[in-house]
């Protein structure tokens, strides 16, 4: 039977009730860090994040006790440099917490470390701008051991209260059993926004994907449905509409979306997408485009037009700058030889396809796009850049860099890179080399990243745990673009992700939850073929 004890005490004031768990009186010091999962050692967290639960990776461990106290300073390196825990004295946090800093201690014990949410919130509030010191004790038989303590830094920068993501099985034949979910980051509450199985049947299946919001606003949302009941669902200030964006003047319905920061305007890529499978490659699947363009869609007038449609370019992954006056995207130059089908030629020449990052100016008063301008020439490094994302202050461009291709979530070599756009004042012929964000990357896949609304956090999908499943990781980004060690999305049970056999795709921050029910979305999808778009040569401007 699992045993869980919780004990919080103060010198002057008891914060919660006592359940008679305590740090062992007799133990042996072990001169090494505890091997815990998830690895929350020396991470930086938002002050409003849910409790970080963890367990020991040591199979001989029969019981674990963790003691959380306030550390002296946010960047005191004494824990990591070998000083004993007693050498670290708590900083006076009485102004913030109402209690002396030395009084705030949280002790959790049992099979796993699972702090109570209310007690955790008091602890992080007291440690805001500083750090929590964590001492771990484990028991095997009658013997207790004490490991080198580690720190959890508590940033004063809060995080958006919600994220959303797609949950999908890593199977190529069972993809229909998927959902779009939303999760509160301040606790562990998770709900389904869109349930694909409400519309799918065995002989008439479909897929939902590419959820996106205008400025983190859950009341302005869109997602796509493919195949059965296909269409684009757009929620806009209380209305829910299904749009049929297929038109003879564009390649396909909209695919990868980017809402303008304030206008009722969405830029999409339109794509002919295929897949190939490998038998002798570490990257087992390759997702590719044999054609792709950029289109702009007017939400209010239900009109669409092409904005980039060069047949020798594969344009994809649009992303607006926060000021709404330029849009970034990726494009790869590719000229078909027409010796085989287009899909087969892309498969055979897949490693030749290298995407660069471009931008186009935009006049929000006239809905006019300018010519494209090269921002980063990834092909000059024999690499391919995808998924550009601009920080809310407009300073940093983050993207994924892989060896080739467009779908790096399946590339084990893919990493996150960053470019400082504030230095972008030199002649455009002098390309500023961005840097690999070593501090948040791993030895496996990193991709599908998005910025928090305050620009101090990024969430991204990573395969670092097992190489197979993508999990959400969060990292702090400071004012100079320096990242902290990334931490895994906290769960009430720390073993949850090791037991959960689905991948998280496209994590996006939100200011609050989507309130439309899954049943309403399903009824909208099944209710009609959708409102057909009107193709125009140029979007009109309302007076």
XYZ file of C-alpha atoms in Angstrom:
543
model
C 0.000 0.000 0.000
C 1.293 3.431 -0.873
C 2.178 5.534 2.153
C 2.056 9.306 1.907
C 2.724 11.645 4.816
C 2.631 15.404 4.829
C 4.049 17.639 7.543
C 4.386 21.431 7.507
C 5.629 23.329 10.532
C 6.710 26.795 11.564
C 8.722 28.047 14.494
C 5.967 30.405 15.531
C 2.956 29.323 13.509
C 1.732 25.971 12.199
C 0.817 26.347 8.519
C -1.111 23.076 8.178
C -1.981 20.082 10.317
C 0.675 17.600 11.384
C 0.463 13.989 10.187
C 3.468 12.796 12.189
C 5.934 12.450 9.331
C 9.398 13.810 9.938
C 12.966 13.800 8.718
C 14.788 10.741 10.089
C 17.047 11.392 13.099
C 19.702 8.879 12.044
C 20.980 8.587 8.498
C 24.122 8.209 6.395
C 25.195 11.075 4.166
C 25.622 10.075 0.536
C 27.890 12.361 -1.424
C 25.799 12.416 -4.593
C 22.667 14.000 -5.944
C 19.418 12.047 -5.683
C 18.375 10.302 -8.881
C 14.778 11.516 -9.200
C 12.084 11.458 -11.869
C 11.116 13.877 -13.221
C 14.467 15.618 -12.912
C 13.603 18.841 -11.073
C 17.101 19.442 -9.704
C 18.195 23.079 -10.048
C 15.317 24.099 -12.309
C 13.684 27.537 -12.422
C 9.900 27.515 -12.000
C 7.094 30.099 -12.120
C 5.765 31.200 -8.764
C 2.279 29.990 -9.740
C 3.174 26.499 -11.035
C 1.534 23.352 -9.649
C 3.569 21.340 -7.090
C 6.587 19.499 -8.467
C 6.067 15.845 -7.550
C 8.858 13.293 -7.972
C 9.988 9.767 -7.116
C 13.304 7.969 -6.812
C 14.679 5.982 -9.736
C 16.376 3.629 -7.259
C 14.441 0.329 -7.174
C 15.849 -0.478 -3.707
C 14.214 2.614 -2.201
C 11.314 1.631 0.085
C 10.488 5.095 1.383
C 11.436 8.659 0.548
C 11.210 11.868 2.588
C 11.818 15.302 1.106
C 12.300 18.480 3.124
C 11.635 21.807 1.366
C 13.036 24.966 2.992
C 14.006 28.443 1.839
C 17.549 28.784 0.531
C 19.693 31.861 1.101
C 19.889 33.473 -2.359
C 18.612 32.598 -5.831
C 22.062 31.871 -7.190
C 23.888 30.475 -4.146
C 26.087 27.730 -5.600
C 26.989 26.165 -2.243
C 24.629 23.237 -2.709
C 26.213 22.282 -5.986
C 29.771 22.977 -4.833
C 29.726 20.501 -1.968
C 28.956 22.607 1.120
C 26.743 20.823 3.643
C 23.094 21.842 3.861
C 23.671 23.349 7.281
C 25.934 25.933 5.682
C 22.990 27.419 3.822
C 20.931 29.763 5.938
C 17.435 30.892 4.942
C 16.937 34.429 3.746
C 14.504 36.599 5.673
C 11.213 36.349 3.790
C 9.012 37.718 6.546
C 7.839 40.680 4.465
C 6.480 38.392 1.771
C 5.097 35.528 3.809
C 4.189 36.970 7.181
C 6.395 34.371 8.909
C 10.137 34.219 9.536
C 11.844 32.432 6.640
C 13.261 29.805 8.970
C 9.723 28.907 9.951
C 8.663 27.736 6.498
C 9.433 24.080 6.007
C 7.498 21.479 4.067
C 8.156 17.782 4.631
C 6.626 15.095 2.399
C 7.135 11.388 2.780
C 5.980 8.071 1.380
C 6.535 6.119 -1.822
C 6.593 9.394 -3.752
C 7.029 13.082 -3.010
C 3.653 14.778 -3.601
C 3.305 18.163 -1.868
C -0.148 19.477 -1.024
C -1.156 22.303 -3.379
C -2.122 24.788 -0.639
C 1.131 24.244 1.261
C 3.156 24.408 -1.956
C 1.622 27.761 -2.827
C 2.618 29.228 0.515
C 6.147 27.915 0.079
C 6.600 29.259 -3.459
C 5.079 32.604 -2.475
C 7.656 32.912 0.299
C 10.473 31.848 -2.039
C 9.456 34.189 -4.876
C 12.615 35.623 -6.417
C 14.776 33.245 -4.389
C 15.080 29.479 -4.098
C 13.750 26.411 -2.333
C 16.302 24.005 -0.884
C 15.353 20.332 -1.201
C 16.852 17.635 1.028
C 16.045 14.049 0.042
C 16.213 11.077 2.427
C 15.556 7.478 1.370
C 15.138 4.237 3.295
C 16.171 0.744 2.245
C 15.377 -1.742 4.991
C 16.263 -0.025 8.273
C 18.912 2.234 6.777
C 18.250 5.882 5.927
C 20.402 7.827 3.482
C 20.674 11.583 2.922
C 21.628 12.927 -0.509
C 23.244 16.193 -1.490
C 20.527 18.858 -1.429
C 19.479 20.679 -4.596
C 17.629 23.881 -5.330
C 14.462 24.868 -7.118
C 14.614 28.533 -8.135
C 11.299 30.387 -7.933
C 11.056 33.110 -10.535
C 8.923 36.169 -9.802
C 7.777 35.835 -13.417
C 4.409 34.107 -13.441
C 3.236 31.849 -16.237
C -0.032 31.819 -18.190
C -2.550 29.698 -16.283
C -3.331 27.267 -19.115
C -1.759 25.349 -21.952
C -3.458 23.234 -24.595
C -2.117 20.400 -26.708
C -3.100 17.491 -28.905
C -2.854 14.009 -27.388
C -2.215 11.321 -29.988
C -1.021 7.729 -29.981
C 2.344 7.190 -31.675
C 0.729 4.724 -34.050
C 0.213 5.274 -37.735
C -3.088 3.335 -37.786
C -4.749 4.469 -34.545
C -4.431 8.234 -34.936
C -8.203 8.800 -34.844
C -8.355 8.228 -31.084
C -7.081 11.686 -30.275
C -8.184 14.774 -28.393
C -7.338 18.429 -27.999
C -6.903 18.970 -24.261
C -6.362 21.938 -21.978
C -4.460 21.828 -18.723
C -4.358 24.306 -15.833
C -0.707 24.914 -14.932
C -1.580 26.136 -11.443
C -2.974 22.719 -10.510
C -3.414 19.385 -12.279
C -6.867 19.936 -13.780
C -7.123 18.716 -17.370
C -10.185 18.716 -19.616
C -10.945 17.698 -23.180
C -11.706 20.572 -25.570
C -12.220 18.547 -28.756
C -12.856 14.787 -28.826
C -12.202 13.361 -32.267
C -14.101 10.163 -31.509
C -17.354 12.128 -31.230
C -17.174 12.495 -35.018
C -15.141 9.482 -36.134
C -16.423 6.005 -36.935
C -14.550 2.894 -38.042
C -15.327 3.447 -41.721
C -15.446 7.248 -41.642
C -12.550 8.484 -39.569
C -11.010 11.909 -39.220
C -8.217 13.844 -37.540
C -8.207 17.147 -35.645
C -5.124 19.328 -35.394
C -3.494 22.759 -35.458
C -5.282 24.526 -32.596
C -4.278 28.178 -32.394
C -5.341 31.358 -30.589
C -5.281 35.084 -31.177
C -3.051 36.596 -28.490
C -3.567 33.689 -26.065
C -7.313 34.412 -26.063
C -9.386 31.222 -25.562
C -12.433 33.006 -27.008
C -10.629 33.409 -30.346
C -9.568 29.933 -31.360
C -9.342 27.794 -34.459
C -8.588 24.156 -35.307
C -8.904 21.870 -38.326
C -10.726 18.614 -38.963
C -9.502 16.395 -41.811
C -11.297 13.710 -43.813
C -14.782 12.890 -42.461
C -16.684 16.085 -41.497
C -13.599 18.037 -42.551
C -13.351 21.790 -42.209
C -11.844 24.596 -40.146
C -13.649 25.498 -36.921
C -13.301 29.121 -35.845
C -14.450 30.443 -32.472
C -14.678 34.210 -32.419
C -16.130 36.059 -29.424
C -18.948 33.611 -28.760
C -19.656 32.368 -32.286
C -18.585 28.919 -33.494
C -18.391 28.452 -37.280
C -17.265 25.713 -39.610
C -15.451 27.021 -42.679
C -14.905 25.089 -45.899
C -11.645 26.642 -47.061
C -11.128 24.416 -50.079
C -11.029 26.420 -53.279
C -9.739 25.799 -56.801
C -7.469 28.860 -56.514
C -5.455 27.510 -53.579
C -3.557 24.261 -53.016
C -5.665 23.011 -50.122
C -7.638 24.148 -47.135
C -5.626 26.045 -44.547
C -3.056 24.037 -42.596
C -0.581 25.762 -40.250
C -2.234 28.935 -38.846
C -1.083 32.297 -37.508
C -3.606 34.809 -36.106
C -2.827 38.469 -36.578
C -2.274 40.079 -33.128
C -5.493 42.131 -33.336
C -7.054 42.008 -36.805
C -9.654 39.352 -37.789
C -7.048 37.878 -40.111
C -5.352 34.481 -40.182
C -2.432 33.545 -42.410
C -2.173 29.841 -43.238
C 0.092 27.640 -45.218
C -1.700 25.377 -47.694
C 0.033 22.063 -48.218
C 0.070 18.781 -50.096
C 1.501 16.640 -47.288
C 2.668 13.033 -47.407
C 4.555 10.505 -45.283
C 7.264 7.963 -45.916
C 8.606 5.272 -43.603
C 12.195 4.152 -43.136
C 13.611 0.759 -42.243
C 17.274 1.805 -41.877
C 17.076 5.266 -40.352
C 16.943 6.501 -36.780
C 14.178 8.863 -37.903
C 11.561 6.252 -38.687
C 9.053 8.499 -40.406
C 9.403 11.471 -42.725
C 6.527 13.934 -43.149
C 7.006 16.113 -46.227
C 5.287 18.612 -48.497
C 5.203 18.214 -52.266
C 3.617 21.673 -52.596
C 2.900 24.506 -50.178
C 1.923 28.183 -50.330
C 0.828 30.964 -47.961
C -2.715 32.328 -47.941
C -4.481 35.038 -45.919
C -8.022 34.515 -44.597
C -10.389 37.316 -43.521
C -12.451 35.907 -40.640
C -15.260 38.479 -40.854
C -15.694 38.537 -44.655
C -14.918 34.834 -45.185
C -12.479 35.688 -47.983
C -9.152 34.125 -48.849
C -6.245 35.068 -51.109
C -2.744 33.862 -51.956
C 0.197 35.837 -50.603
C 3.085 33.485 -51.554
C 2.607 30.867 -54.289
C 5.897 30.371 -56.108
C 5.857 26.865 -57.628
C 9.602 26.488 -56.958
C 9.231 27.314 -53.256
C 7.708 25.348 -50.371
C 6.339 28.039 -48.002
C 5.168 26.959 -44.548
C 4.835 27.809 -40.820
C 3.734 31.466 -40.775
C 4.152 33.463 -37.565
C 3.241 37.109 -36.909
C 5.573 39.575 -35.269
C 3.914 41.021 -32.125
C 3.573 44.480 -33.682
C 1.438 43.004 -36.458
C 3.556 44.646 -39.170
C 5.457 41.640 -40.464
C 4.999 37.930 -40.801
C 7.764 35.337 -40.589
C 7.673 31.982 -42.327
C 9.883 29.213 -43.721
C 10.525 28.384 -47.345
C 12.629 25.840 -49.219
C 13.649 26.186 -52.862
C 12.883 23.018 -54.811
C 12.670 22.489 -58.578
C 11.089 19.246 -59.763
C 12.845 17.219 -62.448
C 9.566 15.502 -63.391
C 11.163 12.076 -63.817
C 8.817 10.485 -61.250
C 5.717 11.608 -59.382
C 6.139 14.730 -57.272
C 5.630 12.818 -54.031
C 8.218 10.197 -54.974
C 10.709 12.838 -56.084
C 10.422 14.634 -52.730
C 10.959 11.326 -50.921
C 14.023 10.471 -53.023
C 15.516 13.951 -52.628
C 14.305 14.596 -49.048
C 17.766 15.364 -47.665
C 18.250 18.119 -50.241
C 15.288 20.115 -48.907
C 16.508 22.889 -46.606
C 14.131 25.539 -45.256
C 15.255 29.125 -44.607
C 13.423 31.768 -42.562
C 11.902 34.777 -44.335
C 9.626 37.641 -43.438
C 7.200 39.876 -45.278
C 6.169 43.356 -44.206
C 2.462 44.024 -43.667
C 0.456 47.240 -43.572
C -2.496 46.684 -41.183
C -4.289 49.746 -42.588
C -4.362 48.468 -46.168
C -3.922 44.681 -45.676
C -0.923 44.903 -48.000
C 1.999 42.467 -47.866
C 5.471 43.429 -49.058
C 8.122 41.309 -50.810
C 9.875 38.567 -48.912
C 13.150 39.229 -47.107
C 15.659 36.612 -45.971
C 16.131 36.506 -42.184
C 18.192 33.355 -41.654
C 19.873 31.226 -44.320
C 19.853 27.798 -42.699
C 20.896 26.176 -45.967
C 24.240 27.985 -45.721
C 24.872 25.769 -42.677
C 23.554 22.718 -44.576
C 20.587 22.748 -42.163
C 16.838 23.307 -42.299
C 14.945 25.789 -40.067
C 11.281 25.415 -39.144
C 8.638 26.794 -36.769
C 9.755 30.419 -36.269
C 8.222 31.969 -33.145
C 8.754 35.586 -32.035
C 8.863 36.585 -28.362
C 6.067 38.975 -27.290
C 8.494 41.897 -27.024
C 9.593 41.272 -30.617
C 13.220 40.747 -29.677
C 13.882 37.006 -29.953
C 13.222 34.604 -32.795
C 13.137 30.967 -31.663
C 13.007 28.124 -34.168
C 13.795 24.456 -34.625
C 16.884 23.441 -36.591
C 17.335 20.004 -38.129
C 19.438 18.434 -40.824
C 16.770 18.648 -43.522
C 13.027 18.669 -44.137
C 9.970 20.350 -42.688
C 8.637 18.108 -39.899
C 11.327 18.074 -37.242
C 9.201 16.556 -34.491
C 10.246 13.201 -36.009
C 13.936 14.162 -36.227
C 16.041 13.063 -33.274
C 18.729 15.638 -34.137
C 16.299 18.583 -33.962
C 17.155 21.345 -31.464
C 15.842 24.762 -30.490
C 17.811 27.791 -31.668
C 17.493 31.506 -30.930
C 18.226 34.696 -32.836
C 18.328 38.176 -31.262
C 16.369 40.434 -33.593
C 17.344 43.583 -31.680
C 20.769 43.239 -33.320
C 19.098 43.079 -36.705
C 20.285 46.547 -37.698
C 23.242 45.462 -39.802
C 23.010 45.125 -43.595
C 20.934 42.113 -44.569
C 23.946 40.611 -46.340
C 25.574 40.186 -42.939
C 23.466 37.369 -41.522
C 23.635 37.148 -37.765
C 24.281 33.570 -36.759
C 21.768 32.467 -34.124
C 22.808 30.172 -31.331
C 21.782 26.713 -30.284
C 20.034 27.026 -26.901
C 22.269 24.501 -25.161
C 20.773 25.185 -21.744
C 17.310 23.873 -22.664
C 18.068 21.305 -25.376
C 18.697 17.598 -24.849
C 20.248 14.754 -26.842
C 16.873 14.044 -28.466
C 14.083 15.872 -30.293
C 13.027 19.401 -29.359
C 10.302 21.093 -31.388
C 6.806 22.671 -31.349
C 7.659 25.574 -29.039
C 5.594 28.605 -28.031
C 6.172 31.697 -25.900
C 4.207 32.695 -22.811
C 2.343 35.999 -23.004
C 4.951 37.772 -20.848
C 7.836 36.359 -22.905
C 9.567 34.803 -19.913
C 8.647 31.150 -20.521
C 8.617 28.747 -23.423
C 6.850 25.403 -23.615
C 8.002 22.818 -26.142
C 7.699 19.148 -27.028
C 10.670 16.903 -26.290
C 11.465 13.215 -26.691
C 14.277 13.362 -24.130
C 12.741 10.811 -21.765
C 12.567 7.744 -23.983
C 13.047 8.846 -27.594
C 9.517 7.794 -28.505
C 6.935 9.992 -26.804
C 6.859 13.789 -26.851
C 6.234 15.426 -23.455
C 5.786 19.135 -22.630
C 8.810 20.839 -21.084
C 8.920 24.412 -19.784
C 11.944 26.697 -19.521
C 12.500 30.230 -18.255
C 13.995 32.778 -20.685
C 15.527 35.875 -19.083
C 15.692 39.411 -20.495
C 18.947 38.606 -22.322
C 17.585 35.453 -23.942
C 19.350 33.053 -21.588
C 17.364 29.912 -20.854
C 17.162 27.894 -17.669
C 17.168 24.120 -17.322
C 13.845 22.878 -18.700
C 11.423 21.009 -16.446
C 8.733 18.499 -17.332
C 5.048 19.401 -16.993
C 4.203 18.554 -13.354
C 1.642 15.843 -12.693
C -0.136 14.804 -9.485
C 1.509 11.380 -9.825
C 5.164 11.785 -10.849
C 5.050 8.440 -12.681
C 2.154 9.559 -14.881
C 4.119 10.220 -18.059
C 5.988 6.928 -17.833
C 2.639 5.146 -17.842
C 0.815 7.389 -20.340
C 1.104 6.051 -23.878
C 0.298 9.208 -25.864
C 2.348 12.064 -27.270
C 1.750 15.764 -26.656
C 1.772 17.870 -29.825
C 1.761 21.644 -30.324
C 1.630 22.953 -26.737
C 0.176 26.484 -26.727
C -0.201 28.933 -23.841
C -3.638 30.363 -23.023
C -4.878 33.112 -20.707
C -7.774 30.924 -19.596
C -9.764 27.832 -20.553
C -11.819 27.298 -23.685
C -15.431 27.141 -22.519
C -17.015 25.656 -25.659
C -17.906 22.025 -24.959
C -16.640 19.039 -26.985
C -20.264 18.261 -27.858
C -20.721 21.745 -29.355
C -17.585 21.350 -31.451
C -18.747 17.905 -32.618
C -22.206 19.241 -33.528
C -20.599 22.090 -35.474
C -18.429 19.672 -37.445
C -21.273 17.276 -38.194
C -23.880 19.953 -38.854
C -22.867 20.976 -42.370
C -20.113 20.975 -44.977
C -19.098 24.420 -43.757
C -19.345 27.937 -45.126
C -17.472 28.034 -48.469
C -14.806 30.712 -48.692
C -14.725 33.267 -51.467
C -11.408 33.630 -53.272
C -10.382 37.228 -53.999
C -7.289 38.651 -55.642
C -6.875 40.998 -52.710
C -8.565 41.178 -49.324
C -10.921 44.139 -49.042
C -10.751 46.716 -46.267
C -13.844 47.676 -44.297
C -14.433 51.417 -43.837
